[in-house]
Amino acid sequence: MTATVQPDLVEQAKHAAFLLLQGQVDAAAALCCRIQAIDGSVRWLSGFTELLTWVLPKSQLYPLIRALVDAGFANPRSLDLLASAASWAGNPQAARQVMDLERFLAVAPLHGPDDPDLPLLAAELSGDMLDYHPEYRSIRRGWRRKHLEQVDSAVLRRMFDRLRRMALDYVERLPVDPDNPFLRSRPSNFGLLGWGVVADANTHLVSHLHSQSWINGVYYVAVPPVVADADAVDKPGWLRVGPAADYGFTAADGWDERWIQPQPGLVVLMPSHFSHETRPLNRGDERRICVAFELYSQVL
Ligand SMILES: [Fe+2]
């Protein structure tokens, strides 16, 4: 099963690529934005890229994609394509401009491991879980509970208040750089949503990005002891931020990677165009519990 992308949207995306190839950058960006308003997953961008790469070698796409992004079609999938096009063009500096882990990845504790809300959250998040792993989602063999921000729960409200403060502080600390396509695409107002994820020995997330937000993050609530084994070769339950293996990019292309060891109370924040994945715990019957969340553009 795959997520359905309407065939007519793919055809419209190909038309947008045709406009871009003709030098009609503003018209191409406007059409892409109209398609995005219909299908915010932006999965249809594959049709756009398919047509471009049918006409031109990948090494020549960067100026076109940069022009499209600069014309207003800036979102996690177009930024991912922009960095890819920069690397295909042999320009790692341009790729790193939007993929810079040193500059944009934040890993810090929200609080200590003895925070009194942690056991309350673990109990809250262990209830009402849905078995949720459709193949078009990134989660495999795990449990997910959506829209925690809508749940009437005092401990979840406290959690969201803390996460909102931390995420907005992160946004405020980001540099101002009008030449950076990611930073320039910052929304004016943010909404926050989140979902719980319970992982057992077999659960993992395949490499993915968050196509409908600007920033996303994870907050670790419960972490089994196996995760603390820093010497384990299989990095059980760890988070990897970096290009998916099938991209074939390395640091030499401008794409770094970072492995993050979960700890109770730890928060990871990143731009939503950063690909990331998790490793299964692989052993034991204890569970890792976390909250994934997104800061998205909110129209007031
Ligand atoms: Fe994610």
mmCIF file of C-alpha atoms and ligand atoms in Angstrom:
data_model
loop_
_atom_site.group_PDB
_atom_site.id
_atom_site.type_symbol
_atom_site.label_atom_id
_atom_site.label_comp_id
_atom_site.label_asym_id
_atom_site.label_seq_id
_atom_site.Cartn_x
_atom_site.Cartn_y
_atom_site.Cartn_z
ATOM 1 C CA MET A 1 0.000 0.000 0.000
ATOM 2 C CA THR A 2 1.305 3.440 -0.855
ATOM 3 C CA ALA A 3 -0.061 6.896 -0.207
ATOM 4 C CA THR A 4 -2.222 7.915 -3.115
ATOM 5 C CA VAL A 5 -1.075 10.855 -5.188
ATOM 6 C CA GLN A 6 -3.773 12.083 -7.555
ATOM 7 C CA PRO A 7 -2.599 11.433 -11.132
ATOM 8 C CA ASP A 8 -3.837 14.846 -12.280
ATOM 9 C CA LEU A 9 -1.624 16.526 -9.656
ATOM 10 C CA VAL A 10 1.385 14.666 -11.028
ATOM 11 C CA GLU A 11 0.455 15.914 -14.499
ATOM 12 C CA GLN A 12 0.150 19.474 -13.175
ATOM 13 C CA ALA A 13 3.540 19.083 -11.478
ATOM 14 C CA LYS A 14 5.030 18.038 -14.809
ATOM 15 C CA HIS A 15 3.493 21.126 -16.375
ATOM 16 C CA ALA A 16 5.134 23.234 -13.647
ATOM 17 C CA ALA A 17 8.478 21.623 -14.542
ATOM 18 C CA PHE A 18 7.831 22.446 -18.194
ATOM 19 C CA LEU A 19 7.193 26.099 -17.268
ATOM 20 C CA LEU A 20 10.414 26.172 -15.248
ATOM 21 C CA LEU A 21 12.392 24.774 -18.171
ATOM 22 C CA GLN A 22 10.921 27.512 -20.351
ATOM 23 C CA GLY A 23 12.179 30.167 -17.927
ATOM 24 C CA GLN A 24 8.724 30.951 -16.532
ATOM 25 C CA VAL A 25 9.928 30.712 -12.936
ATOM 26 C CA ASP A 26 7.148 32.700 -11.261
ATOM 27 C CA ALA A 27 4.445 30.780 -13.110
ATOM 28 C CA ALA A 28 6.100 27.476 -12.191
ATOM 29 C CA ALA A 29 6.351 28.439 -8.506
ATOM 30 C CA ALA A 30 2.765 29.687 -8.438
ATOM 31 C CA LEU A 31 1.508 26.437 -9.976
ATOM 32 C CA CYS A 32 3.544 24.369 -7.490
ATOM 33 C CA CYS A 33 2.073 26.395 -4.607
ATOM 34 C CA ARG A 34 -1.447 25.810 -5.963
ATOM 35 C CA ILE A 35 -0.821 22.053 -6.133
ATOM 36 C CA GLN A 36 0.627 22.161 -2.611
ATOM 37 C CA ALA A 37 -2.605 23.774 -1.398
ATOM 38 C CA ILE A 38 -4.463 20.702 -2.734
ATOM 39 C CA ASP A 39 -1.973 18.085 -1.522
ATOM 40 C CA GLY A 40 0.333 19.317 1.231
ATOM 41 C CA SER A 41 2.302 16.052 1.285
ATOM 42 C CA VAL A 42 4.082 17.329 -1.858
ATOM 43 C CA ARG A 43 4.672 13.681 -2.877
ATOM 44 C CA TRP A 44 3.640 14.779 -6.371
ATOM 45 C CA LEU A 45 7.005 16.577 -6.606
ATOM 46 C CA SER A 46 8.422 13.275 -7.878
ATOM 47 C CA GLY A 47 6.555 13.908 -11.167
ATOM 48 C CA PHE A 48 8.108 17.353 -11.347
ATOM 49 C CA THR A 49 11.618 15.991 -10.768
ATOM 50 C CA GLU A 50 10.997 13.140 -13.207
ATOM 51 C CA LEU A 51 10.297 15.548 -16.047
ATOM 52 C CA LEU A 52 13.261 17.795 -15.221
ATOM 53 C CA THR A 53 15.682 14.854 -15.130
ATOM 54 C CA TRP A 54 14.224 13.517 -18.388
ATOM 55 C CA VAL A 55 15.201 16.770 -20.102
ATOM 56 C CA LEU A 56 18.405 17.745 -18.288
ATOM 57 C CA PRO A 57 21.275 15.969 -16.559
ATOM 58 C CA LYS A 58 20.952 16.137 -12.766
ATOM 59 C CA SER A 59 24.137 18.191 -12.623
ATOM 60 C CA GLN A 60 22.331 21.102 -14.334
ATOM 61 C CA LEU A 61 19.231 21.292 -12.118
ATOM 62 C CA TYR A 62 20.521 23.433 -9.231
ATOM 63 C CA PRO A 63 19.995 26.913 -10.747
ATOM 64 C CA LEU A 64 16.444 25.955 -11.749
ATOM 65 C CA ILE A 65 15.494 24.566 -8.340
ATOM 66 C CA ARG A 66 17.108 27.519 -6.572
ATOM 67 C CA ALA A 67 15.116 29.914 -8.758
ATOM 68 C CA LEU A 68 11.909 27.999 -7.978
ATOM 69 C CA VAL A 69 12.561 28.090 -4.227
ATOM 70 C CA ASP A 70 13.519 31.767 -4.369
ATOM 71 C CA ALA A 71 10.260 32.440 -6.215
ATOM 72 C CA GLY A 72 8.301 31.170 -3.235
ATOM 73 C CA PHE A 73 8.013 27.392 -3.505
ATOM 74 C CA ALA A 74 9.961 26.663 -0.307
ATOM 75 C CA ASN A 75 8.942 23.643 1.761
ATOM 76 C CA PRO A 76 10.655 20.554 3.184
ATOM 77 C CA ARG A 77 10.497 18.573 -0.077
ATOM 78 C CA SER A 78 11.676 21.434 -2.298
ATOM 79 C CA LEU A 79 14.526 22.204 0.146
ATOM 80 C CA ASP A 80 15.492 18.531 0.112
ATOM 81 C CA LEU A 81 15.472 18.649 -3.700
ATOM 82 C CA LEU A 82 17.479 21.886 -3.631
ATOM 83 C CA ALA A 83 20.221 20.311 -1.497
ATOM 84 C CA SER A 84 20.216 17.209 -3.715
ATOM 85 C CA ALA A 85 20.538 19.346 -6.842
ATOM 86 C CA ALA A 86 23.428 21.264 -5.252
ATOM 87 C CA SER A 87 25.240 18.003 -4.546
ATOM 88 C CA TRP A 88 24.541 16.679 -8.058
ATOM 89 C CA ALA A 89 26.101 19.915 -9.330
ATOM 90 C CA GLY A 90 29.231 19.311 -7.251
ATOM 91 C CA ASN A 91 28.449 22.228 -4.932
ATOM 92 C CA PRO A 92 28.606 20.912 -1.338
ATOM 93 C CA GLN A 93 28.615 24.447 0.097
ATOM 94 C CA ALA A 94 25.188 25.112 -1.402
ATOM 95 C CA ALA A 95 23.893 21.775 -0.104
ATOM 96 C CA ARG A 96 25.238 22.478 3.378
ATOM 97 C CA GLN A 97 23.594 25.906 3.354
ATOM 98 C CA VAL A 98 20.270 24.140 3.992
ATOM 99 C CA MET A 99 21.562 20.853 5.484
ATOM 100 C CA ASP A 100 24.002 22.211 8.085
ATOM 101 C CA LEU A 101 23.657 20.038 11.190
ATOM 102 C CA GLU A 102 26.041 22.215 13.204
ATOM 103 C CA ARG A 103 23.889 25.242 12.552
ATOM 104 C CA PHE A 104 20.379 23.812 12.593
ATOM 105 C CA LEU A 105 20.265 20.628 14.678
ATOM 106 C CA ALA A 106 19.573 21.183 18.397
ATOM 107 C CA VAL A 107 19.862 18.447 21.036
ATOM 108 C CA ALA A 108 19.203 19.492 24.645
ATOM 109 C CA PRO A 109 17.343 18.312 27.744
ATOM 110 C CA LEU A 110 13.914 19.790 28.402
ATOM 111 C CA HIS A 111 14.456 18.756 32.035
ATOM 112 C CA GLY A 112 16.322 16.192 34.101
ATOM 113 C CA PRO A 113 15.636 12.427 34.138
ATOM 114 C CA ASP A 114 13.852 12.683 37.508
ATOM 115 C CA ASP A 115 11.185 15.137 36.414
ATOM 116 C CA PRO A 116 7.913 14.206 38.166
ATOM 117 C CA ASP A 117 5.902 14.445 34.949
ATOM 118 C CA LEU A 118 7.845 11.666 33.198
ATOM 119 C CA PRO A 119 6.045 8.696 34.852
ATOM 120 C CA LEU A 120 2.696 10.492 34.391
ATOM 121 C CA LEU A 121 3.430 11.000 30.701
ATOM 122 C CA ALA A 122 4.575 7.398 30.278
ATOM 123 C CA ALA A 123 1.272 6.207 31.745
ATOM 124 C CA GLU A 124 -0.745 8.674 29.656
ATOM 125 C CA LEU A 125 1.013 7.770 26.429
ATOM 126 C CA SER A 126 0.754 4.029 26.991
ATOM 127 C CA GLY A 127 -3.039 4.203 26.893
ATOM 128 C CA ASP A 128 -5.302 4.324 23.846
ATOM 129 C CA MET A 129 -2.491 3.503 21.465
ATOM 130 C CA LEU A 130 -3.388 2.562 17.947
ATOM 131 C CA ASP A 131 -1.430 -0.084 16.125
ATOM 132 C CA TYR A 132 -0.316 2.197 13.387
ATOM 133 C CA HIS A 133 2.076 1.255 10.667
ATOM 134 C CA PRO A 134 0.673 1.717 7.169
ATOM 135 C CA GLU A 135 3.464 1.251 4.684
ATOM 136 C CA TYR A 136 3.322 4.791 3.382
ATOM 137 C CA ARG A 137 4.134 6.056 6.875
ATOM 138 C CA SER A 138 7.667 5.918 8.188
ATOM 139 C CA ILE A 139 6.875 3.928 11.336
ATOM 140 C CA ARG A 140 7.309 0.130 11.233
ATOM 141 C CA ARG A 141 5.760 -2.211 13.809
ATOM 142 C CA GLY A 142 5.054 0.543 16.315
ATOM 143 C CA TRP A 143 2.156 2.250 18.026
ATOM 144 C CA ARG A 144 1.108 5.786 17.439
ATOM 145 C CA ARG A 145 -1.471 8.076 19.062
ATOM 146 C CA LYS A 146 -2.264 11.123 17.013
ATOM 147 C CA HIS A 147 -3.186 14.705 17.961
ATOM 148 C CA LEU A 148 -2.067 14.751 21.574
ATOM 149 C CA GLU A 149 -2.545 18.517 21.483
ATOM 150 C CA GLN A 150 -6.303 17.883 21.386
ATOM 151 C CA VAL A 151 -6.364 15.546 24.392
ATOM 152 C CA ASP A 152 -7.881 16.909 27.597
ATOM 153 C CA SER A 153 -5.025 16.016 29.938
ATOM 154 C CA ALA A 154 -3.240 18.289 32.425
ATOM 155 C CA VAL A 155 0.108 16.527 32.060
ATOM 156 C CA LEU A 156 -0.054 16.726 28.244
ATOM 157 C CA ARG A 157 -0.940 20.428 28.432
ATOM 158 C CA ARG A 158 2.079 21.032 30.686
ATOM 159 C CA MET A 159 4.245 19.059 28.255
ATOM 160 C CA PHE A 160 3.055 21.086 25.253
ATOM 161 C CA ASP A 161 3.605 24.367 27.127
ATOM 162 C CA ARG A 162 7.212 23.371 27.818
ATOM 163 C CA LEU A 163 7.815 22.048 24.301
ATOM 164 C CA ARG A 164 6.300 25.192 22.772
ATOM 165 C CA ARG A 165 8.617 27.435 24.801
ATOM 166 C CA MET A 166 11.647 25.365 23.913
ATOM 167 C CA ALA A 167 10.785 25.135 20.203
ATOM 168 C CA LEU A 168 10.053 28.866 19.908
ATOM 169 C CA ASP A 169 13.332 29.656 21.719
ATOM 170 C CA TYR A 170 15.094 27.494 19.137
ATOM 171 C CA VAL A 171 13.391 29.409 16.314
ATOM 172 C CA GLU A 172 14.347 32.744 17.879
ATOM 173 C CA ARG A 173 17.998 31.672 18.135
ATOM 174 C CA LEU A 174 18.221 30.773 14.446
ATOM 175 C CA PRO A 175 20.333 33.300 12.549
ATOM 176 C CA VAL A 176 18.835 35.887 10.256
ATOM 177 C CA ASP A 177 20.181 35.215 6.776
ATOM 178 C CA PRO A 178 18.150 36.495 3.797
ATOM 179 C CA ASP A 179 20.286 34.455 1.401
ATOM 180 C CA ASN A 180 19.432 31.164 3.106
ATOM 181 C CA PRO A 181 16.402 29.490 1.465
ATOM 182 C CA PHE A 182 15.469 27.623 4.649
ATOM 183 C CA LEU A 183 15.759 30.588 7.014
ATOM 184 C CA ARG A 184 13.962 32.853 4.575
ATOM 185 C CA SER A 185 10.984 30.464 4.491
ATOM 186 C CA ARG A 186 10.265 30.944 8.221
ATOM 187 C CA PRO A 187 6.519 31.248 8.842
ATOM 188 C CA SER A 188 5.133 34.279 10.654
ATOM 189 C CA ASN A 189 3.083 32.290 13.136
ATOM 190 C CA PHE A 190 3.391 28.765 14.429
ATOM 191 C CA GLY A 191 1.021 26.056 15.540
ATOM 192 C CA LEU A 192 2.210 23.037 17.504
ATOM 193 C CA LEU A 193 0.935 19.473 17.221
ATOM 194 C CA GLY A 194 2.291 16.159 18.414
ATOM 195 C CA TRP A 195 1.757 12.429 18.565
ATOM 196 C CA GLY A 196 2.925 9.681 20.877
ATOM 197 C CA VAL A 197 5.068 6.803 19.669
ATOM 198 C CA VAL A 198 5.539 3.584 21.624
ATOM 199 C CA ALA A 199 8.318 1.346 20.342
ATOM 200 C CA ASP A 200 9.046 -2.255 21.275
ATOM 201 C CA ALA A 201 12.013 -4.391 20.258
ATOM 202 C CA ASN A 202 11.005 -4.456 16.588
ATOM 203 C CA THR A 203 9.813 -0.887 16.031
ATOM 204 C CA HIS A 204 11.767 1.483 13.877
ATOM 205 C CA LEU A 205 11.229 4.452 11.599
ATOM 206 C CA VAL A 206 12.552 4.384 8.064
ATOM 207 C CA SER A 207 14.204 7.518 6.730
ATOM 208 C CA HIS A 208 11.683 10.315 6.252
ATOM 209 C CA LEU A 209 11.158 14.052 6.431
ATOM 210 C CA HIS A 210 8.143 16.017 7.683
ATOM 211 C CA SER A 211 6.603 17.611 4.634
ATOM 212 C CA GLN A 212 3.901 19.716 6.315
ATOM 213 C CA SER A 213 5.794 21.662 8.978
ATOM 214 C CA TRP A 214 8.820 23.948 9.279
ATOM 215 C CA ILE A 215 10.431 22.461 12.382
ATOM 216 C CA ASN A 216 9.959 19.049 13.917
ATOM 217 C CA GLY A 217 11.283 17.377 16.992
ATOM 218 C CA VAL A 218 11.148 14.468 19.378
ATOM 219 C CA TYR A 219 10.894 14.406 23.172
ATOM 220 C CA TYR A 220 11.937 11.203 24.927
ATOM 221 C CA VAL A 221 9.720 10.141 27.832
ATOM 222 C CA ALA A 222 10.846 6.568 28.635
ATOM 223 C CA VAL A 223 14.021 4.920 27.410
ATOM 224 C CA PRO A 224 14.965 1.300 28.229
ATOM 225 C CA PRO A 225 18.465 0.609 29.603
ATOM 226 C CA VAL A 226 19.596 -1.060 26.372
ATOM 227 C CA VAL A 227 19.646 2.377 24.696
ATOM 228 C CA ALA A 228 22.324 3.540 27.149
ATOM 229 C CA ASP A 229 24.841 1.042 25.754
ATOM 230 C CA ALA A 230 26.981 3.501 23.802
ATOM 231 C CA ASP A 231 29.210 0.661 22.592
ATOM 232 C CA ALA A 232 26.415 -1.377 20.992
ATOM 233 C CA VAL A 233 27.226 -1.708 17.310
ATOM 234 C CA ASP A 234 23.553 -1.681 16.286
ATOM 235 C CA LYS A 235 22.826 1.581 18.186
ATOM 236 C CA PRO A 236 19.557 0.225 19.667
ATOM 237 C CA GLY A 237 16.757 2.788 19.657
ATOM 238 C CA TRP A 238 19.040 5.613 18.508
ATOM 239 C CA LEU A 239 18.036 8.389 16.144
ATOM 240 C CA ARG A 240 20.067 9.071 13.004
ATOM 241 C CA VAL A 241 19.792 12.478 11.334
ATOM 242 C CA GLY A 242 21.295 12.536 7.851
ATOM 243 C CA PRO A 243 20.603 11.558 4.260
ATOM 244 C CA ALA A 244 18.831 8.286 3.562
ATOM 245 C CA ALA A 245 21.180 5.565 2.342
ATOM 246 C CA ASP A 246 19.606 5.561 -1.125
ATOM 247 C CA TYR A 247 20.544 9.236 -1.582
ATOM 248 C CA GLY A 248 24.190 8.188 -1.710
ATOM 249 C CA PHE A 249 25.354 11.521 -0.269
ATOM 250 C CA THR A 250 28.150 11.952 2.285
ATOM 251 C CA ALA A 251 29.784 14.834 4.131
ATOM 252 C CA ALA A 252 31.860 15.456 0.993
ATOM 253 C CA ASP A 253 28.574 16.267 -0.800
ATOM 254 C CA GLY A 254 27.502 18.668 1.972
ATOM 255 C CA TRP A 255 25.326 16.147 3.853
ATOM 256 C CA ASP A 256 26.518 15.293 7.369
ATOM 257 C CA GLU A 257 24.987 12.726 9.693
ATOM 258 C CA ARG A 258 24.575 12.604 13.448
ATOM 259 C CA TRP A 259 23.618 9.709 15.748
ATOM 260 C CA ILE A 260 21.649 10.701 18.864
ATOM 261 C CA GLN A 261 21.356 8.539 21.958
ATOM 262 C CA PRO A 262 17.899 8.961 23.527
ATOM 263 C CA GLN A 263 17.652 9.893 27.214
ATOM 264 C CA PRO A 264 14.530 10.615 29.284
ATOM 265 C CA GLY A 265 13.797 14.337 29.048
ATOM 266 C CA LEU A 266 15.946 14.907 25.952
ATOM 267 C CA VAL A 267 14.565 16.985 23.068
ATOM 268 C CA VAL A 268 15.854 16.977 19.495
ATOM 269 C CA LEU A 269 14.835 19.858 17.202
ATOM 270 C CA MET A 270 15.543 20.093 13.489
ATOM 271 C CA PRO A 271 14.283 21.699 10.281
ATOM 272 C CA SER A 272 11.530 19.591 8.763
ATOM 273 C CA HIS A 273 13.517 18.970 5.573
ATOM 274 C CA PHE A 274 16.162 17.016 7.549
ATOM 275 C CA SER A 275 15.797 13.277 6.863
ATOM 276 C CA HIS A 276 15.957 11.055 9.917
ATOM 277 C CA GLU A 277 15.387 7.450 10.945
ATOM 278 C CA THR A 278 15.556 5.246 14.043
ATOM 279 C CA ARG A 279 17.065 1.873 14.845
ATOM 280 C CA PRO A 280 14.992 -0.858 16.530
ATOM 281 C CA LEU A 281 15.745 -1.716 20.142
ATOM 282 C CA ASN A 282 16.327 -5.286 18.920
ATOM 283 C CA ARG A 283 16.150 -6.869 22.364
ATOM 284 C CA GLY A 284 14.185 -6.983 25.604
ATOM 285 C CA ASP A 285 10.520 -6.387 26.293
ATOM 286 C CA GLU A 286 10.753 -2.828 27.588
ATOM 287 C CA ARG A 287 9.427 0.026 25.514
ATOM 288 C CA ARG A 288 10.729 3.342 24.380
ATOM 289 C CA ILE A 289 8.113 6.092 24.611
ATOM 290 C CA CYS A 290 8.477 9.443 22.929
ATOM 291 C CA VAL A 291 6.460 12.339 21.562
ATOM 292 C CA ALA A 292 7.069 13.540 18.020
ATOM 293 C CA PHE A 293 5.960 17.106 17.375
ATOM 294 C CA GLU A 294 5.856 19.725 14.659
ATOM 295 C CA LEU A 295 5.886 23.516 14.468
ATOM 296 C CA TYR A 296 3.805 24.338 11.423
ATOM 297 C CA SER A 297 2.790 27.536 9.691
ATOM 298 C CA GLN A 298 -0.434 28.778 11.219
ATOM 299 C CA VAL A 299 -2.558 31.312 9.393
ATOM 300 C CA LEU A 300 -4.213 33.612 11.917
HETATM 301 FE FE FE B 1 10.096 12.032 12.119
#
